[in-house]
């Protein structure tokens, strides 16, 4: 029987990341893995901690705060002596800084085998990146779009089947891409949940676009919904904000919270399960490709993926041709 999670119905919403990683251990060992958003206590840091137990070649911890990334690195090294770590300053709200970070990655000798675009913000008050893009769309999507494409040469150097994982959310159901007004009339019509939904739809469409454009070169790309987890991600949202969310879309129903280990289990599947090679571009939840009823058509439309790629290129001022 294959040691693949997607063929094992025993793995589900309550499965721990440690359990998944134990099954996929041989697919973690020896790989160089770059994770964005690694603040202690968050999903990215916990994912890195789980992976560190299975002999990766190198864990690269990227975040806006170098001291916080260094704290996570120290925690990993204390728990798993001998694990190799490296920190990288990455501010997804600044295209100039993203370019500087990417140049640093390109200067390193190692290929990147797995990139996990985990960093993000949620339901923040209206704001813009330094480049003038609404902050949730700019940080959650545009920043990762630019960083991923700039370091693509390092991913394509991998001899172990390079992967990109974009952490999305079931919040994608809240909004399609606002093609003619992604900045909400410069904040005049801003709704923090619609903005979050737009950015999460973009994460899924970016994975679809990567699979379309670079699948022939061996790249696999996936997006995922980790579940509802109490982390610092929701620090800007109040109880009233969550009530407004449920009023906006009753389909969310009652929130069922998961712990960090359950929340990162699907990260591990997306990053390492070889069975997913047959599902390039897929959106995952509960350690499985999501059922159709949990995925809004606007988030997987191939024409929309191509349109978003073009819009993203315009917003970063650079084309990324295959």
PDB file of C-alpha atoms in Angstrom:
ATOM      1  CA  UNK A   1       0.000   0.000   0.000  1.00  0.00           C
ATOM      2  CA  UNK A   2       1.304   3.466  -0.878  1.00  0.00           C
ATOM      3  CA  UNK A   3       2.403   5.736   1.968  1.00  0.00           C
ATOM      4  CA  UNK A   4       0.443   8.547   0.359  1.00  0.00           C
ATOM      5  CA  UNK A   5      -1.994  10.565   2.424  1.00  0.00           C
ATOM      6  CA  UNK A   6      -4.379  11.224  -0.455  1.00  0.00           C
ATOM      7  CA  UNK A   7      -4.990   7.494  -0.779  1.00  0.00           C
ATOM      8  CA  UNK A   8      -5.568   7.068   2.963  1.00  0.00           C
ATOM      9  CA  UNK A   9      -9.048   8.070   4.133  1.00  0.00           C
ATOM     10  CA  UNK A  10      -7.838   7.808   7.731  1.00  0.00           C
ATOM     11  CA  UNK A  11      -6.170  11.215   7.412  1.00  0.00           C
ATOM     12  CA  UNK A  12      -8.638  14.047   7.851  1.00  0.00           C
ATOM     13  CA  UNK A  13      -9.365  17.354   9.591  1.00  0.00           C
ATOM     14  CA  UNK A  14      -8.191  16.061  12.983  1.00  0.00           C
ATOM     15  CA  UNK A  15      -4.944  14.464  11.795  1.00  0.00           C
ATOM     16  CA  UNK A  16      -1.779  15.883  13.363  1.00  0.00           C
ATOM     17  CA  UNK A  17       1.002  17.269  11.176  1.00  0.00           C
ATOM     18  CA  UNK A  18       3.496  15.084  13.044  1.00  0.00           C
ATOM     19  CA  UNK A  19       1.564  11.986  12.001  1.00  0.00           C
ATOM     20  CA  UNK A  20       1.499  13.078   8.365  1.00  0.00           C
ATOM     21  CA  UNK A  21       5.207  13.929   8.385  1.00  0.00           C
ATOM     22  CA  UNK A  22       6.078  10.520   9.814  1.00  0.00           C
ATOM     23  CA  UNK A  23       4.400   8.883   6.819  1.00  0.00           C
ATOM     24  CA  UNK A  24       6.112  11.233   4.363  1.00  0.00           C
ATOM     25  CA  UNK A  25       9.485  11.334   6.132  1.00  0.00           C
ATOM     26  CA  UNK A  26      11.464   9.969   3.187  1.00  0.00           C
ATOM     27  CA  UNK A  27      10.058  12.746   0.983  1.00  0.00           C
ATOM     28  CA  UNK A  28      11.219  15.434   3.440  1.00  0.00           C
ATOM     29  CA  UNK A  29      14.755  14.168   4.042  1.00  0.00           C
ATOM     30  CA  UNK A  30      17.473  15.947   2.101  1.00  0.00           C
ATOM     31  CA  UNK A  31      15.330  18.814   0.803  1.00  0.00           C
ATOM     32  CA  UNK A  32      15.895  22.564   1.029  1.00  0.00           C
ATOM     33  CA  UNK A  33      12.666  24.193   2.150  1.00  0.00           C
ATOM     34  CA  UNK A  34      11.902  27.910   2.258  1.00  0.00           C
ATOM     35  CA  UNK A  35       8.953  29.038   4.406  1.00  0.00           C
ATOM     36  CA  UNK A  36       7.552  32.574   4.610  1.00  0.00           C
ATOM     37  CA  UNK A  37       5.806  33.847   7.724  1.00  0.00           C
ATOM     38  CA  UNK A  38       7.660  32.124  10.566  1.00  0.00           C
ATOM     39  CA  UNK A  39       6.714  34.123  13.660  1.00  0.00           C
ATOM     40  CA  UNK A  40       6.864  31.895  16.767  1.00  0.00           C
ATOM     41  CA  UNK A  41       3.442  30.483  17.580  1.00  0.00           C
ATOM     42  CA  UNK A  42       2.194  30.658  13.998  1.00  0.00           C
ATOM     43  CA  UNK A  43       1.510  28.108  11.280  1.00  0.00           C
ATOM     44  CA  UNK A  44       4.785  28.663   9.421  1.00  0.00           C
ATOM     45  CA  UNK A  45       6.922  28.163  12.529  1.00  0.00           C
ATOM     46  CA  UNK A  46       5.014  25.032  13.517  1.00  0.00           C
ATOM     47  CA  UNK A  47       5.298  23.598   9.999  1.00  0.00           C
ATOM     48  CA  UNK A  48       9.060  24.182  10.125  1.00  0.00           C
ATOM     49  CA  UNK A  49       9.263  22.518  13.545  1.00  0.00           C
ATOM     50  CA  UNK A  50       7.426  19.438  12.275  1.00  0.00           C
ATOM     51  CA  UNK A  51       9.594  19.196   9.167  1.00  0.00           C
ATOM     52  CA  UNK A  52      12.823  19.691  11.146  1.00  0.00           C
ATOM     53  CA  UNK A  53      12.348  16.265  12.733  1.00  0.00           C
ATOM     54  CA  UNK A  54      12.788  14.515   9.380  1.00  0.00           C
ATOM     55  CA  UNK A  55      16.294  15.503   8.301  1.00  0.00           C
ATOM     56  CA  UNK A  56      15.739  18.248   5.709  1.00  0.00           C
ATOM     57  CA  UNK A  57      18.959  19.508   4.140  1.00  0.00           C
ATOM     58  CA  UNK A  58      18.162  23.134   5.031  1.00  0.00           C
ATOM     59  CA  UNK A  59      15.241  25.140   6.423  1.00  0.00           C
ATOM     60  CA  UNK A  60      15.153  28.755   5.258  1.00  0.00           C
ATOM     61  CA  UNK A  61      12.975  30.914   7.513  1.00  0.00           C
ATOM     62  CA  UNK A  62      11.777  34.087   5.813  1.00  0.00           C
ATOM     63  CA  UNK A  63       9.950  36.905   7.541  1.00  0.00           C
ATOM     64  CA  UNK A  64       9.637  40.655   7.906  1.00  0.00           C
ATOM     65  CA  UNK A  65      11.139  40.484  11.406  1.00  0.00           C
ATOM     66  CA  UNK A  66      14.591  38.910  11.382  1.00  0.00           C
ATOM     67  CA  UNK A  67      14.667  38.669  15.217  1.00  0.00           C
ATOM     68  CA  UNK A  68      11.413  36.655  15.187  1.00  0.00           C
ATOM     69  CA  UNK A  69      12.722  34.383  12.425  1.00  0.00           C
ATOM     70  CA  UNK A  70      15.926  33.923  14.434  1.00  0.00           C
ATOM     71  CA  UNK A  71      13.867  33.023  17.515  1.00  0.00           C
ATOM     72  CA  UNK A  72      12.080  30.330  15.525  1.00  0.00           C
ATOM     73  CA  UNK A  73      15.446  29.088  14.230  1.00  0.00           C
ATOM     74  CA  UNK A  74      16.750  28.793  17.793  1.00  0.00           C
ATOM     75  CA  UNK A  75      13.648  26.828  18.806  1.00  0.00           C
ATOM     76  CA  UNK A  76      14.174  24.428  15.895  1.00  0.00           C
ATOM     77  CA  UNK A  77      17.834  23.947  16.682  1.00  0.00           C
ATOM     78  CA  UNK A  78      17.089  23.317  20.361  1.00  0.00           C
ATOM     79  CA  UNK A  79      14.430  20.724  19.540  1.00  0.00           C
ATOM     80  CA  UNK A  80      16.426  19.113  16.738  1.00  0.00           C
ATOM     81  CA  UNK A  81      20.180  19.549  17.233  1.00  0.00           C
ATOM     82  CA  UNK A  82      22.001  19.413  13.937  1.00  0.00           C
ATOM     83  CA  UNK A  83      19.167  20.792  11.814  1.00  0.00           C
ATOM     84  CA  UNK A  84      20.487  23.418   9.398  1.00  0.00           C
ATOM     85  CA  UNK A  85      18.619  26.730   9.347  1.00  0.00           C
ATOM     86  CA  UNK A  86      19.041  30.099   7.654  1.00  0.00           C
ATOM     87  CA  UNK A  87      17.026  33.293   8.082  1.00  0.00           C
ATOM     88  CA  UNK A  88      15.966  35.717   5.376  1.00  0.00           C
ATOM     89  CA  UNK A  89      14.491  39.179   5.733  1.00  0.00           C
ATOM     90  CA  UNK A  90      11.378  39.346   3.553  1.00  0.00           C
ATOM     91  CA  UNK A  91       8.894  42.227   3.730  1.00  0.00           C
ATOM     92  CA  UNK A  92       6.032  41.296   1.405  1.00  0.00           C
ATOM     93  CA  UNK A  93       4.668  44.833   1.567  1.00  0.00           C
ATOM     94  CA  UNK A  94       7.695  46.302  -0.210  1.00  0.00           C
ATOM     95  CA  UNK A  95       8.590  45.279  -3.747  1.00  0.00           C
ATOM     96  CA  UNK A  96      12.049  46.832  -3.394  1.00  0.00           C
ATOM     97  CA  UNK A  97      12.771  44.730  -0.305  1.00  0.00           C
ATOM     98  CA  UNK A  98      11.327  41.612  -1.982  1.00  0.00           C
ATOM     99  CA  UNK A  99      13.753  42.124  -4.851  1.00  0.00           C
ATOM    100  CA  UNK A 100      16.619  42.450  -2.386  1.00  0.00           C
ATOM    101  CA  UNK A 101      15.566  39.226  -0.619  1.00  0.00           C
ATOM    102  CA  UNK A 102      15.234  37.368  -3.917  1.00  0.00           C
ATOM    103  CA  UNK A 103      18.683  38.515  -5.007  1.00  0.00           C
ATOM    104  CA  UNK A 104      20.079  37.073  -1.779  1.00  0.00           C
ATOM    105  CA  UNK A 105      18.376  33.725  -2.428  1.00  0.00           C
ATOM    106  CA  UNK A 106      19.706  33.665  -5.987  1.00  0.00           C
ATOM    107  CA  UNK A 107      23.233  34.196  -4.640  1.00  0.00           C
ATOM    108  CA  UNK A 108      23.104  31.023  -2.548  1.00  0.00           C
ATOM    109  CA  UNK A 109      24.503  27.756  -3.911  1.00  0.00           C
ATOM    110  CA  UNK A 110      21.537  25.509  -3.036  1.00  0.00           C
ATOM    111  CA  UNK A 111      18.499  24.901  -5.230  1.00  0.00           C
ATOM    112  CA  UNK A 112      15.151  25.408  -3.491  1.00  0.00           C
ATOM    113  CA  UNK A 113      13.122  22.196  -3.484  1.00  0.00           C
ATOM    114  CA  UNK A 114       9.991  23.453  -1.718  1.00  0.00           C
ATOM    115  CA  UNK A 115       8.662  27.001  -1.273  1.00  0.00           C
ATOM    116  CA  UNK A 116       5.803  27.437   1.193  1.00  0.00           C
ATOM    117  CA  UNK A 117       4.175  30.857   0.849  1.00  0.00           C
ATOM    118  CA  UNK A 118       2.617  30.875   4.300  1.00  0.00           C
ATOM    119  CA  UNK A 119       2.855  34.527   5.369  1.00  0.00           C
ATOM    120  CA  UNK A 120      -0.278  36.624   5.337  1.00  0.00           C
ATOM    121  CA  UNK A 121      -2.536  39.171   6.978  1.00  0.00           C
ATOM    122  CA  UNK A 122      -6.287  38.988   7.581  1.00  0.00           C
ATOM    123  CA  UNK A 123      -9.156  41.455   7.950  1.00  0.00           C
ATOM    124  CA  UNK A 124      -6.924  44.447   8.568  1.00  0.00           C
ATOM    125  CA  UNK A 125      -8.130  48.068   8.487  1.00  0.00           C
ATOM    126  CA  UNK A 126      -7.697  49.707   5.085  1.00  0.00           C
ATOM    127  CA  UNK A 127      -4.106  50.366   4.184  1.00  0.00           C
ATOM    128  CA  UNK A 128      -1.758  50.190   1.239  1.00  0.00           C
ATOM    129  CA  UNK A 129       1.654  48.701   0.656  1.00  0.00           C
ATOM    130  CA  UNK A 130       4.519  51.094  -0.005  1.00  0.00           C
ATOM    131  CA  UNK A 131       3.808  50.454  -3.691  1.00  0.00           C
ATOM    132  CA  UNK A 132       0.200  51.674  -3.387  1.00  0.00           C
ATOM    133  CA  UNK A 133      -1.649  48.327  -3.460  1.00  0.00           C
ATOM    134  CA  UNK A 134      -4.413  47.471  -0.965  1.00  0.00           C
ATOM    135  CA  UNK A 135      -2.528  45.783   1.836  1.00  0.00           C
ATOM    136  CA  UNK A 136      -4.201  42.351   1.930  1.00  0.00           C
ATOM    137  CA  UNK A 137      -4.026  41.865  -1.848  1.00  0.00           C
ATOM    138  CA  UNK A 138      -0.544  43.381  -1.927  1.00  0.00           C
ATOM    139  CA  UNK A 139       0.893  41.298   0.911  1.00  0.00           C
ATOM    140  CA  UNK A 140      -0.958  38.014   0.557  1.00  0.00           C
ATOM    141  CA  UNK A 141      -0.729  37.756  -3.225  1.00  0.00           C
ATOM    142  CA  UNK A 142       1.361  40.360  -5.042  1.00  0.00           C
ATOM    143  CA  UNK A 143       4.310  40.060  -2.658  1.00  0.00           C
ATOM    144  CA  UNK A 144       4.394  36.280  -2.983  1.00  0.00           C
ATOM    145  CA  UNK A 145       3.833  36.478  -6.756  1.00  0.00           C
ATOM    146  CA  UNK A 146       6.910  38.660  -7.145  1.00  0.00           C
ATOM    147  CA  UNK A 147       9.119  36.713  -4.729  1.00  0.00           C
ATOM    148  CA  UNK A 148       8.176  33.318  -6.193  1.00  0.00           C
ATOM    149  CA  UNK A 149       8.819  34.365  -9.762  1.00  0.00           C
ATOM    150  CA  UNK A 150      12.101  36.074  -8.949  1.00  0.00           C
ATOM    151  CA  UNK A 151      13.491  32.947  -7.253  1.00  0.00           C
ATOM    152  CA  UNK A 152      11.988  30.575  -9.836  1.00  0.00           C
ATOM    153  CA  UNK A 153      15.438  29.765 -11.304  1.00  0.00           C
ATOM    154  CA  UNK A 154      16.401  28.277  -7.918  1.00  0.00           C
ATOM    155  CA  UNK A 155      13.223  26.181  -7.813  1.00  0.00           C
ATOM    156  CA  UNK A 156      13.724  24.898 -11.344  1.00  0.00           C
ATOM    157  CA  UNK A 157      17.292  23.845 -10.421  1.00  0.00           C
ATOM    158  CA  UNK A 158      15.829  21.289  -7.998  1.00  0.00           C
ATOM    159  CA  UNK A 159      16.363  17.660  -8.938  1.00  0.00           C
ATOM    160  CA  UNK A 160      13.706  16.521  -6.451  1.00  0.00           C
ATOM    161  CA  UNK A 161      10.517  17.792  -8.072  1.00  0.00           C
ATOM    162  CA  UNK A 162      10.157  21.447  -7.021  1.00  0.00           C
ATOM    163  CA  UNK A 163       6.947  22.550  -5.328  1.00  0.00           C
ATOM    164  CA  UNK A 164       5.266  25.829  -4.477  1.00  0.00           C
ATOM    165  CA  UNK A 165       2.583  25.832  -1.788  1.00  0.00           C
ATOM    166  CA  UNK A 166       0.330  28.879  -1.418  1.00  0.00           C
ATOM    167  CA  UNK A 167      -1.602  29.036   1.841  1.00  0.00           C
ATOM    168  CA  UNK A 168      -5.102  30.221   1.007  1.00  0.00           C
ATOM    169  CA  UNK A 169      -8.380  29.851   2.934  1.00  0.00           C
ATOM    170  CA  UNK A 170     -12.010  28.926   2.592  1.00  0.00           C
ATOM    171  CA  UNK A 171     -12.336  32.700   2.798  1.00  0.00           C
ATOM    172  CA  UNK A 172     -11.823  32.651  -0.973  1.00  0.00           C
ATOM    173  CA  UNK A 173     -15.596  32.172  -1.153  1.00  0.00           C
ATOM    174  CA  UNK A 174     -16.092  35.773  -0.029  1.00  0.00           C
ATOM    175  CA  UNK A 175     -14.890  37.455  -3.215  1.00  0.00           C
ATOM    176  CA  UNK A 176     -13.631  36.974  -6.740  1.00  0.00           C
ATOM    177  CA  UNK A 177     -10.842  39.258  -7.937  1.00  0.00           C
ATOM    178  CA  UNK A 178     -12.199  42.800  -8.167  1.00  0.00           C
ATOM    179  CA  UNK A 179     -10.742  43.246 -11.615  1.00  0.00           C
ATOM    180  CA  UNK A 180     -11.677  46.896 -12.058  1.00  0.00           C
ATOM    181  CA  UNK A 181     -11.326  47.984  -8.430  1.00  0.00           C
ATOM    182  CA  UNK A 182      -8.930  45.806  -6.442  1.00  0.00           C
ATOM    183  CA  UNK A 183      -8.074  48.881  -4.333  1.00  0.00           C
ATOM    184  CA  UNK A 184     -11.692  49.524  -3.259  1.00  0.00           C
ATOM    185  CA  UNK A 185     -11.773  53.063  -4.690  1.00  0.00           C
ATOM    186  CA  UNK A 186      -8.725  53.924  -2.635  1.00  0.00           C
ATOM    187  CA  UNK A 187     -10.487  52.721   0.493  1.00  0.00           C
ATOM    188  CA  UNK A 188     -13.823  54.475   0.001  1.00  0.00           C
ATOM    189  CA  UNK A 189     -15.719  51.188  -0.490  1.00  0.00           C
ATOM    190  CA  UNK A 190     -13.415  49.014   1.608  1.00  0.00           C
ATOM    191  CA  UNK A 191     -14.693  45.868   3.277  1.00  0.00           C
ATOM    192  CA  UNK A 192     -11.976  43.982   5.158  1.00  0.00           C
ATOM    193  CA  UNK A 193     -13.573  40.579   4.527  1.00  0.00           C
ATOM    194  CA  UNK A 194     -14.117  41.127   0.816  1.00  0.00           C
ATOM    195  CA  UNK A 195     -10.488  42.248   0.608  1.00  0.00           C
ATOM    196  CA  UNK A 196      -9.372  39.117   2.450  1.00  0.00           C
ATOM    197  CA  UNK A 197     -11.506  36.956   0.160  1.00  0.00           C
ATOM    198  CA  UNK A 198     -10.016  38.607  -2.925  1.00  0.00           C
ATOM    199  CA  UNK A 199      -6.484  37.887  -1.698  1.00  0.00           C
ATOM    200  CA  UNK A 200      -7.283  34.248  -0.881  1.00  0.00           C
ATOM    201  CA  UNK A 201      -8.880  33.726  -4.301  1.00  0.00           C
ATOM    202  CA  UNK A 202      -5.667  35.143  -5.753  1.00  0.00           C
ATOM    203  CA  UNK A 203      -3.594  32.554  -3.835  1.00  0.00           C
ATOM    204  CA  UNK A 204      -5.556  29.729  -5.441  1.00  0.00           C
ATOM    205  CA  UNK A 205      -5.478  31.257  -8.926  1.00  0.00           C
ATOM    206  CA  UNK A 206      -1.718  31.792  -8.590  1.00  0.00           C
ATOM    207  CA  UNK A 207      -1.266  28.069  -7.946  1.00  0.00           C
ATOM    208  CA  UNK A 208      -3.413  27.275 -10.985  1.00  0.00           C
ATOM    209  CA  UNK A 209      -1.328  29.702 -13.059  1.00  0.00           C
ATOM    210  CA  UNK A 210       1.973  28.228 -11.900  1.00  0.00           C
ATOM    211  CA  UNK A 211       0.800  24.715 -12.740  1.00  0.00           C
ATOM    212  CA  UNK A 212      -0.338  25.850 -16.186  1.00  0.00           C
ATOM    213  CA  UNK A 213       2.805  27.771 -17.030  1.00  0.00           C
ATOM    214  CA  UNK A 214       5.538  25.706 -15.405  1.00  0.00           C
ATOM    215  CA  UNK A 215       4.109  22.220 -15.003  1.00  0.00           C
ATOM    216  CA  UNK A 216       5.893  21.176 -18.174  1.00  0.00           C
ATOM    217  CA  UNK A 217       9.192  22.112 -16.506  1.00  0.00           C
ATOM    218  CA  UNK A 218       8.504  19.847 -13.552  1.00  0.00           C
ATOM    219  CA  UNK A 219       7.082  22.419 -11.117  1.00  0.00           C
ATOM    220  CA  UNK A 220       4.109  21.428  -8.957  1.00  0.00           C
ATOM    221  CA  UNK A 221       1.967  24.078  -7.283  1.00  0.00           C
ATOM    222  CA  UNK A 222      -0.807  23.704  -4.723  1.00  0.00           C
ATOM    223  CA  UNK A 223      -2.966  25.901  -2.524  1.00  0.00           C
ATOM    224  CA  UNK A 224      -4.698  24.982   0.709  1.00  0.00           C
ATOM    225  CA  UNK A 225      -7.141  25.877   3.450  1.00  0.00           C
ATOM    226  CA  UNK A 226      -5.524  25.089   6.823  1.00  0.00           C
ATOM    227  CA  UNK A 227      -8.738  25.376   8.843  1.00  0.00           C
ATOM    228  CA  UNK A 228      -9.600  27.891  11.547  1.00  0.00           C
ATOM    229  CA  UNK A 229      -6.731  28.209  14.011  1.00  0.00           C
ATOM    230  CA  UNK A 230      -6.189  30.721  16.824  1.00  0.00           C
ATOM    231  CA  UNK A 231      -2.971  32.496  15.821  1.00  0.00           C
ATOM    232  CA  UNK A 232      -1.789  36.096  15.568  1.00  0.00           C
ATOM    233  CA  UNK A 233      -3.212  36.192  12.032  1.00  0.00           C
ATOM    234  CA  UNK A 234      -6.588  37.367  13.322  1.00  0.00           C
ATOM    235  CA  UNK A 235      -5.245  39.921  15.784  1.00  0.00           C
ATOM    236  CA  UNK A 236      -6.828  42.809  13.832  1.00  0.00           C
ATOM    237  CA  UNK A 237     -10.306  41.246  13.828  1.00  0.00           C
ATOM    238  CA  UNK A 238     -12.806  41.877  16.617  1.00  0.00           C
ATOM    239  CA  UNK A 239     -15.779  39.803  17.706  1.00  0.00           C
ATOM    240  CA  UNK A 240     -17.944  42.228  15.742  1.00  0.00           C
ATOM    241  CA  UNK A 241     -15.798  41.585  12.682  1.00  0.00           C
ATOM    242  CA  UNK A 242     -16.402  37.834  12.917  1.00  0.00           C
ATOM    243  CA  UNK A 243     -20.126  38.441  13.345  1.00  0.00           C
ATOM    244  CA  UNK A 244     -20.003  40.596  10.221  1.00  0.00           C
ATOM    245  CA  UNK A 245     -18.220  37.770   8.405  1.00  0.00           C
ATOM    246  CA  UNK A 246     -20.985  35.318   9.213  1.00  0.00           C
ATOM    247  CA  UNK A 247     -23.579  37.880   8.163  1.00  0.00           C
ATOM    248  CA  UNK A 248     -21.730  38.330   4.872  1.00  0.00           C
ATOM    249  CA  UNK A 249     -21.650  34.613   4.162  1.00  0.00           C
ATOM    250  CA  UNK A 250     -23.780  32.271   6.243  1.00  0.00           C
ATOM    251  CA  UNK A 251     -21.992  29.349   4.602  1.00  0.00           C
ATOM    252  CA  UNK A 252     -19.211  29.668   7.168  1.00  0.00           C
ATOM    253  CA  UNK A 253     -21.568  28.467   9.885  1.00  0.00           C
ATOM    254  CA  UNK A 254     -20.100  27.918  13.338  1.00  0.00           C
ATOM    255  CA  UNK A 255     -16.305  28.172  13.527  1.00  0.00           C
ATOM    256  CA  UNK A 256     -14.640  24.888  14.427  1.00  0.00           C
ATOM    257  CA  UNK A 257     -11.186  25.637  15.735  1.00  0.00           C
ATOM    258  CA  UNK A 258      -8.131  23.442  15.261  1.00  0.00           C
ATOM    259  CA  UNK A 259      -4.786  23.426  16.998  1.00  0.00           C
ATOM    260  CA  UNK A 260      -1.516  24.289  15.275  1.00  0.00           C
ATOM    261  CA  UNK A 261      -0.679  20.658  14.596  1.00  0.00           C
ATOM    262  CA  UNK A 262      -4.005  19.980  12.888  1.00  0.00           C
ATOM    263  CA  UNK A 263      -3.712  23.308  11.060  1.00  0.00           C
ATOM    264  CA  UNK A 264      -0.351  22.466   9.508  1.00  0.00           C
ATOM    265  CA  UNK A 265      -1.118  18.868   8.520  1.00  0.00           C
ATOM    266  CA  UNK A 266      -2.343  19.979   5.094  1.00  0.00           C
ATOM    267  CA  UNK A 267       0.817  22.091   4.683  1.00  0.00           C
ATOM    268  CA  UNK A 268       2.848  18.876   5.022  1.00  0.00           C
ATOM    269  CA  UNK A 269       0.691  17.021   2.509  1.00  0.00           C
ATOM    270  CA  UNK A 270       0.876  19.880  -0.007  1.00  0.00           C
ATOM    271  CA  UNK A 271       4.640  20.201   0.341  1.00  0.00           C
ATOM    272  CA  UNK A 272       5.649  16.546   0.224  1.00  0.00           C
ATOM    273  CA  UNK A 273       2.986  14.010  -0.765  1.00  0.00           C
ATOM    274  CA  UNK A 274       4.049  12.455  -4.109  1.00  0.00           C
ATOM    275  CA  UNK A 275       0.502  11.348  -4.859  1.00  0.00           C
ATOM    276  CA  UNK A 276      -0.373  14.998  -5.486  1.00  0.00           C
ATOM    277  CA  UNK A 277       1.784  14.987  -8.593  1.00  0.00           C
ATOM    278  CA  UNK A 278      -1.338  13.776 -10.361  1.00  0.00           C
ATOM    279  CA  UNK A 279      -3.264  16.860  -9.198  1.00  0.00           C
ATOM    280  CA  UNK A 280      -1.020  19.789 -10.158  1.00  0.00           C
ATOM    281  CA  UNK A 281      -2.679  23.100  -9.293  1.00  0.00           C
ATOM    282  CA  UNK A 282      -5.111  21.556  -6.780  1.00  0.00           C
ATOM    283  CA  UNK A 283      -6.650  23.261  -3.749  1.00  0.00           C
ATOM    284  CA  UNK A 284      -6.459  21.131  -0.599  1.00  0.00           C
ATOM    285  CA  UNK A 285      -8.237  20.954   2.725  1.00  0.00           C
ATOM    286  CA  UNK A 286      -8.259  18.330   5.491  1.00  0.00           C
ATOM    287  CA  UNK A 287      -5.175  16.667   3.921  1.00  0.00           C
ATOM    288  CA  UNK A 288      -7.042  15.967   0.666  1.00  0.00           C
ATOM    289  CA  UNK A 289      -7.919  17.709  -2.593  1.00  0.00           C
ATOM    290  CA  UNK A 290     -11.006  19.715  -1.658  1.00  0.00           C
ATOM    291  CA  UNK A 291     -14.401  18.495  -2.854  1.00  0.00           C
ATOM    292  CA  UNK A 292     -15.970  20.588  -5.587  1.00  0.00           C
ATOM    293  CA  UNK A 293     -18.656  21.952  -3.297  1.00  0.00           C
ATOM    294  CA  UNK A 294     -16.013  23.589  -1.092  1.00  0.00           C
ATOM    295  CA  UNK A 295     -14.265  25.355  -3.947  1.00  0.00           C
ATOM    296  CA  UNK A 296     -15.840  28.339  -5.664  1.00  0.00           C
ATOM    297  CA  UNK A 297     -15.572  28.203  -9.484  1.00  0.00           C
ATOM    298  CA  UNK A 298     -14.141  31.729  -9.643  1.00  0.00           C
ATOM    299  CA  UNK A 299     -11.028  30.531  -7.783  1.00  0.00           C
ATOM    300  CA  UNK A 300     -10.019  27.841 -10.279  1.00  0.00           C
ATOM    301  CA  UNK A 301     -11.040  29.382 -13.600  1.00  0.00           C
ATOM    302  CA  UNK A 302      -8.068  29.070 -15.953  1.00  0.00           C
ATOM    303  CA  UNK A 303      -8.925  32.253 -17.829  1.00  0.00           C
ATOM    304  CA  UNK A 304      -9.034  34.118 -14.530  1.00  0.00           C
ATOM    305  CA  UNK A 305      -5.660  32.616 -13.574  1.00  0.00           C
ATOM    306  CA  UNK A 306      -4.161  33.978 -16.794  1.00  0.00           C
ATOM    307  CA  UNK A 307      -5.837  37.355 -16.272  1.00  0.00           C
ATOM    308  CA  UNK A 308      -4.533  37.591 -12.702  1.00  0.00           C
ATOM    309  CA  UNK A 309      -1.026  36.722 -13.866  1.00  0.00           C
ATOM    310  CA  UNK A 310      -1.145  39.617 -16.316  1.00  0.00           C
ATOM    311  CA  UNK A 311      -2.542  42.033 -13.715  1.00  0.00           C
ATOM    312  CA  UNK A 312       0.122  40.938 -11.228  1.00  0.00           C
ATOM    313  CA  UNK A 313       2.874  41.516 -13.789  1.00  0.00           C
ATOM    314  CA  UNK A 314       1.532  45.020 -14.353  1.00  0.00           C
ATOM    315  CA  UNK A 315       1.530  45.739 -10.616  1.00  0.00           C
ATOM    316  CA  UNK A 316       5.139  44.601 -10.151  1.00  0.00           C
ATOM    317  CA  UNK A 317       6.359  46.131 -13.414  1.00  0.00           C
ATOM    318  CA  UNK A 318       7.926  42.950 -14.753  1.00  0.00           C
ATOM    319  CA  UNK A 319       6.904  40.120 -17.049  1.00  0.00           C
ATOM    320  CA  UNK A 320       7.610  36.521 -16.155  1.00  0.00           C
ATOM    321  CA  UNK A 321       7.485  34.492 -19.349  1.00  0.00           C
ATOM    322  CA  UNK A 322       7.906  30.744 -19.413  1.00  0.00           C
TER     323      UNK A 322
END
